[in-house]
Short mmCIF file of C-alpha atoms in Angstrom, two decimals:
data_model
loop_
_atom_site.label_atom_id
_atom_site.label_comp_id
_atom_site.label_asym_id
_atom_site.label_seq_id
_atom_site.Cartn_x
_atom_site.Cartn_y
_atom_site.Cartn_z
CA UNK A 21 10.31 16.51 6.97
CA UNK A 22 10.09 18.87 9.93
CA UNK A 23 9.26 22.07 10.62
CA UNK A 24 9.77 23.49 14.10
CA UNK A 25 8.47 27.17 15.53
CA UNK A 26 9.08 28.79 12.30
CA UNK A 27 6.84 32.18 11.66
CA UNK A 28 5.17 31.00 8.32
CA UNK A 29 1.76 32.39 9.10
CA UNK A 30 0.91 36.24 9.73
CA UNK A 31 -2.08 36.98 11.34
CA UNK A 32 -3.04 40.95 10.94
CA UNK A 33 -4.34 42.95 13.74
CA UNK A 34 -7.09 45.44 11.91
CA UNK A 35 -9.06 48.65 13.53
CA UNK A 36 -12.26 48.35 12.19
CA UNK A 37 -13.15 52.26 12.70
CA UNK A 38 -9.98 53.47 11.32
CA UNK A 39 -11.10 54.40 7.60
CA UNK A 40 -13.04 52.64 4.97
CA UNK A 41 -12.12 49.21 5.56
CA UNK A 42 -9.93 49.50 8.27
CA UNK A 43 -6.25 49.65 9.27
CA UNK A 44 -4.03 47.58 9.67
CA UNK A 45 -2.55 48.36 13.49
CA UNK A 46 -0.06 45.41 13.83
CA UNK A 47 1.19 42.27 12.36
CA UNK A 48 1.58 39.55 14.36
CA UNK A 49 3.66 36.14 12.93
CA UNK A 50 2.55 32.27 14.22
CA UNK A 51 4.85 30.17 14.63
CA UNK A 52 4.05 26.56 13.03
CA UNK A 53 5.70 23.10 14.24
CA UNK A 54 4.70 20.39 12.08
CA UNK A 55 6.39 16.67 11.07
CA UNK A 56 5.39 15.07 7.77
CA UNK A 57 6.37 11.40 7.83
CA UNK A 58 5.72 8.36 5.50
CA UNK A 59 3.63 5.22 6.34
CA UNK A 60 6.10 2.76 7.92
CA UNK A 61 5.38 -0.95 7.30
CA UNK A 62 6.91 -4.81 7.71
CA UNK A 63 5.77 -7.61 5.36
CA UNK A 64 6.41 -11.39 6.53
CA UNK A 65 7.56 -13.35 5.56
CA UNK A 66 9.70 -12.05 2.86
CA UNK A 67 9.46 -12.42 -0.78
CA UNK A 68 8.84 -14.59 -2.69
CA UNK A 69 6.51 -17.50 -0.56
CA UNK A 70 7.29 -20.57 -1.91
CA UNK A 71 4.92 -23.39 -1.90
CA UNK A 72 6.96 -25.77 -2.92
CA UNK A 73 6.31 -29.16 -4.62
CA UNK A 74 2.36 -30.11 -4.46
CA UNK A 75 -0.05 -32.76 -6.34
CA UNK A 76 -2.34 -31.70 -9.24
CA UNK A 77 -5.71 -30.91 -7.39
CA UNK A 78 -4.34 -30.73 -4.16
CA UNK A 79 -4.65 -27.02 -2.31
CA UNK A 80 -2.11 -25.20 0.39
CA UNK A 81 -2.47 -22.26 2.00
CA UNK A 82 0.37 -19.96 3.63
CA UNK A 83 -0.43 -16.53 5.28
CA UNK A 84 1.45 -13.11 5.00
CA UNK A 85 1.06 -10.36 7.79
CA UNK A 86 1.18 -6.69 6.51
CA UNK A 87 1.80 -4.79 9.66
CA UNK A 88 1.69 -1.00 10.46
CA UNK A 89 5.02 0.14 12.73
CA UNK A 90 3.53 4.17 11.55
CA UNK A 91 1.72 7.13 13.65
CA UNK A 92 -1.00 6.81 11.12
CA UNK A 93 -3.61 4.28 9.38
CA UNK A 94 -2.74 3.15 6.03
CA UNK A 95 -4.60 1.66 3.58
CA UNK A 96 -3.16 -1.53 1.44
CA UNK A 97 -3.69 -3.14 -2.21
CA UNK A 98 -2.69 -6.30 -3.43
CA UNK A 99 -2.44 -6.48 -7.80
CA UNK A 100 -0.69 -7.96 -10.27
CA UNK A 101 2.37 -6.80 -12.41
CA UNK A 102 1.83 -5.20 -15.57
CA UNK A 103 1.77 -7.77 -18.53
CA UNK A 104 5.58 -8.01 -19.01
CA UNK A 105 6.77 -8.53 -15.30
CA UNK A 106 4.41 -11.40 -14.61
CA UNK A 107 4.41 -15.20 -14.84
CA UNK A 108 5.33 -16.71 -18.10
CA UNK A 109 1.99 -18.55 -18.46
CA UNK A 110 -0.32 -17.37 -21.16
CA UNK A 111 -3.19 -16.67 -19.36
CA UNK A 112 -1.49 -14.80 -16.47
CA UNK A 113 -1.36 -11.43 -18.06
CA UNK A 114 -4.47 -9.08 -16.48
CA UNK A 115 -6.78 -7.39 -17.96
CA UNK A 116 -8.72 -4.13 -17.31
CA UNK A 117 -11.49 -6.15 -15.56
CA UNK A 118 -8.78 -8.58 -13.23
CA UNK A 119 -7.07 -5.21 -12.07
CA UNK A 120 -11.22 -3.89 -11.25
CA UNK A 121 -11.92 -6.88 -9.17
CA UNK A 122 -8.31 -6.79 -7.28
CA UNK A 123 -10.45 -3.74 -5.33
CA UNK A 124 -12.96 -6.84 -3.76
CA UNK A 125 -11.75 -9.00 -1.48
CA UNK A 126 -10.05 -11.24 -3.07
CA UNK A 127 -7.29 -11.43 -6.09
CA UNK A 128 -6.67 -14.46 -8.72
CA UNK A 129 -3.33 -14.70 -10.21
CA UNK A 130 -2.25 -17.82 -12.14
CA UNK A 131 -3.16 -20.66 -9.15
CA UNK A 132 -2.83 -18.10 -6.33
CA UNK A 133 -5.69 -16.71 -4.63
CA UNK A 134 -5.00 -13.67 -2.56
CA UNK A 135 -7.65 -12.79 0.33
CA UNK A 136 -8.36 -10.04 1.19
CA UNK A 137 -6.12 -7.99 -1.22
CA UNK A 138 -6.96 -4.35 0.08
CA UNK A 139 -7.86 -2.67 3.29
CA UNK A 140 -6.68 -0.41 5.98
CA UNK A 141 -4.44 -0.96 8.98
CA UNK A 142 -4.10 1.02 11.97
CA UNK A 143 -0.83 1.97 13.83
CA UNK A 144 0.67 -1.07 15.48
CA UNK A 145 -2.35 -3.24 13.94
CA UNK A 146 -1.59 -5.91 11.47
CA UNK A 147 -3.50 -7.83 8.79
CA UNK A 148 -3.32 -11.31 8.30
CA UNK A 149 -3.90 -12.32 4.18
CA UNK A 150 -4.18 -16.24 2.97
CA UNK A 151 -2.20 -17.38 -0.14
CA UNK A 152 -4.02 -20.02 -1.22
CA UNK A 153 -2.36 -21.79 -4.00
CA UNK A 154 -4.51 -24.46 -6.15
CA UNK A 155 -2.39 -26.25 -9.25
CA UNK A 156 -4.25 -27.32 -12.16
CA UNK A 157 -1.34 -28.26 -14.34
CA UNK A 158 2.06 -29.42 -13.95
CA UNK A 159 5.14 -27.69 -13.83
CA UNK A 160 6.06 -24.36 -12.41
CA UNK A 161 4.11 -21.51 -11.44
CA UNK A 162 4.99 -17.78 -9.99
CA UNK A 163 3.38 -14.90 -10.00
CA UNK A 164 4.38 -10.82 -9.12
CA UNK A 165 2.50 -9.48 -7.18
CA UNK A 166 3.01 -5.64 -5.78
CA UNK A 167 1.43 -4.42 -2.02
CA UNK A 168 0.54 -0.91 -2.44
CA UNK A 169 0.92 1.03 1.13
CA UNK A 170 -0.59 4.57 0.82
CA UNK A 171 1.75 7.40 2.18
CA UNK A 172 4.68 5.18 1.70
CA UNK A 173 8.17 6.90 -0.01
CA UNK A 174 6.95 7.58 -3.79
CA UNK A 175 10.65 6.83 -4.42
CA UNK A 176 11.03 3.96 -2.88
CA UNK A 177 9.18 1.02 -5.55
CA UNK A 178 6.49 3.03 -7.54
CA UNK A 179 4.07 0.41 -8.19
CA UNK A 180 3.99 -1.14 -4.64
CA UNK A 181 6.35 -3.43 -2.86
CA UNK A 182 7.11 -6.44 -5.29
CA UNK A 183 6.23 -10.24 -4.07
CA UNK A 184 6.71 -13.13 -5.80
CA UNK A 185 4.36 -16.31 -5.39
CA UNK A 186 6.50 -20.06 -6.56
CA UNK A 187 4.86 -23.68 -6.02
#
């Protein structure tokens, strides 16, 4: 949005000594310029990271940048998808107290480990997170995963950028 010279304010000129209260002797608009403008952001790499095939016990780590291309600082948080969007294992699903600690610095989904999960990035700074993904059990993993940007489009994915974690 932007809003250029346009008189939106009035600013009233009053003689003190004219009457009780005073008089008002002129009105005078202000013109206001102002830009409103959402947080602007890159994420690499893309969705989903793939870890690919790794031994029981064995641990890899792969790091995402989260990087501000704004006019303004923006704060980030890493969480989980609700219940029904993430990974089919059973004990993926979060509760109340998982979605508290995803506010520390670090977030467990499933064998990922996501550090650090929130913070703030200036304009033209960037933050460097580690995956680290640990399998305890065969087969497949993946887990959904959204990056909340503050200021960011409301429209534009409500519950934060989706990202998928495979190995």
């Amino acid at each position: 949005m932007f809003l250029e010279s346009k008189p939106i304010l009035l600013c009233q000129v009053i003689d003190l000594k004219s009457g009780q209260g005073g008089e008002t002797v002129a009105t005078i608009p202000v013109r206001v310029s102002a830009r409103a403008v959402y947080s602007k952001d890159s994420i690499e790499p893309a969705s989903p990271i793939d870890f690919g095939a790794m031994v029981k016990g064995t641990k890899k780590s792969q790091v995402l940048i989260v990087e501000n291309k704004g006019a303004l600082n923006f704060k980030f948080l890493i969480h989980r998808a609700p219940p029904l969007q993430s990974s089919e294992q059973e004990e993926s699903a979060p509760s109340v107290r998982e979605r508290k600690r995803s506010t520390q610095a670090q977030l467990t989904a499933g064998v990922f480990t996501v550090s650090p999960c929130s913070g703030s990035v200036g304009p033209g700074g960037q933050q460097k997170i580690t995956v680290d993904c640990s399998p305890g059990a065969e087969g497949k993993c993946e887990e959904q995963l959204y990056i909340d940007i503050s200021n960011r489009d409301p429209k534009d994915n409500p519950l934060g950028i989706p990202f998928t974690l495979t190995a």
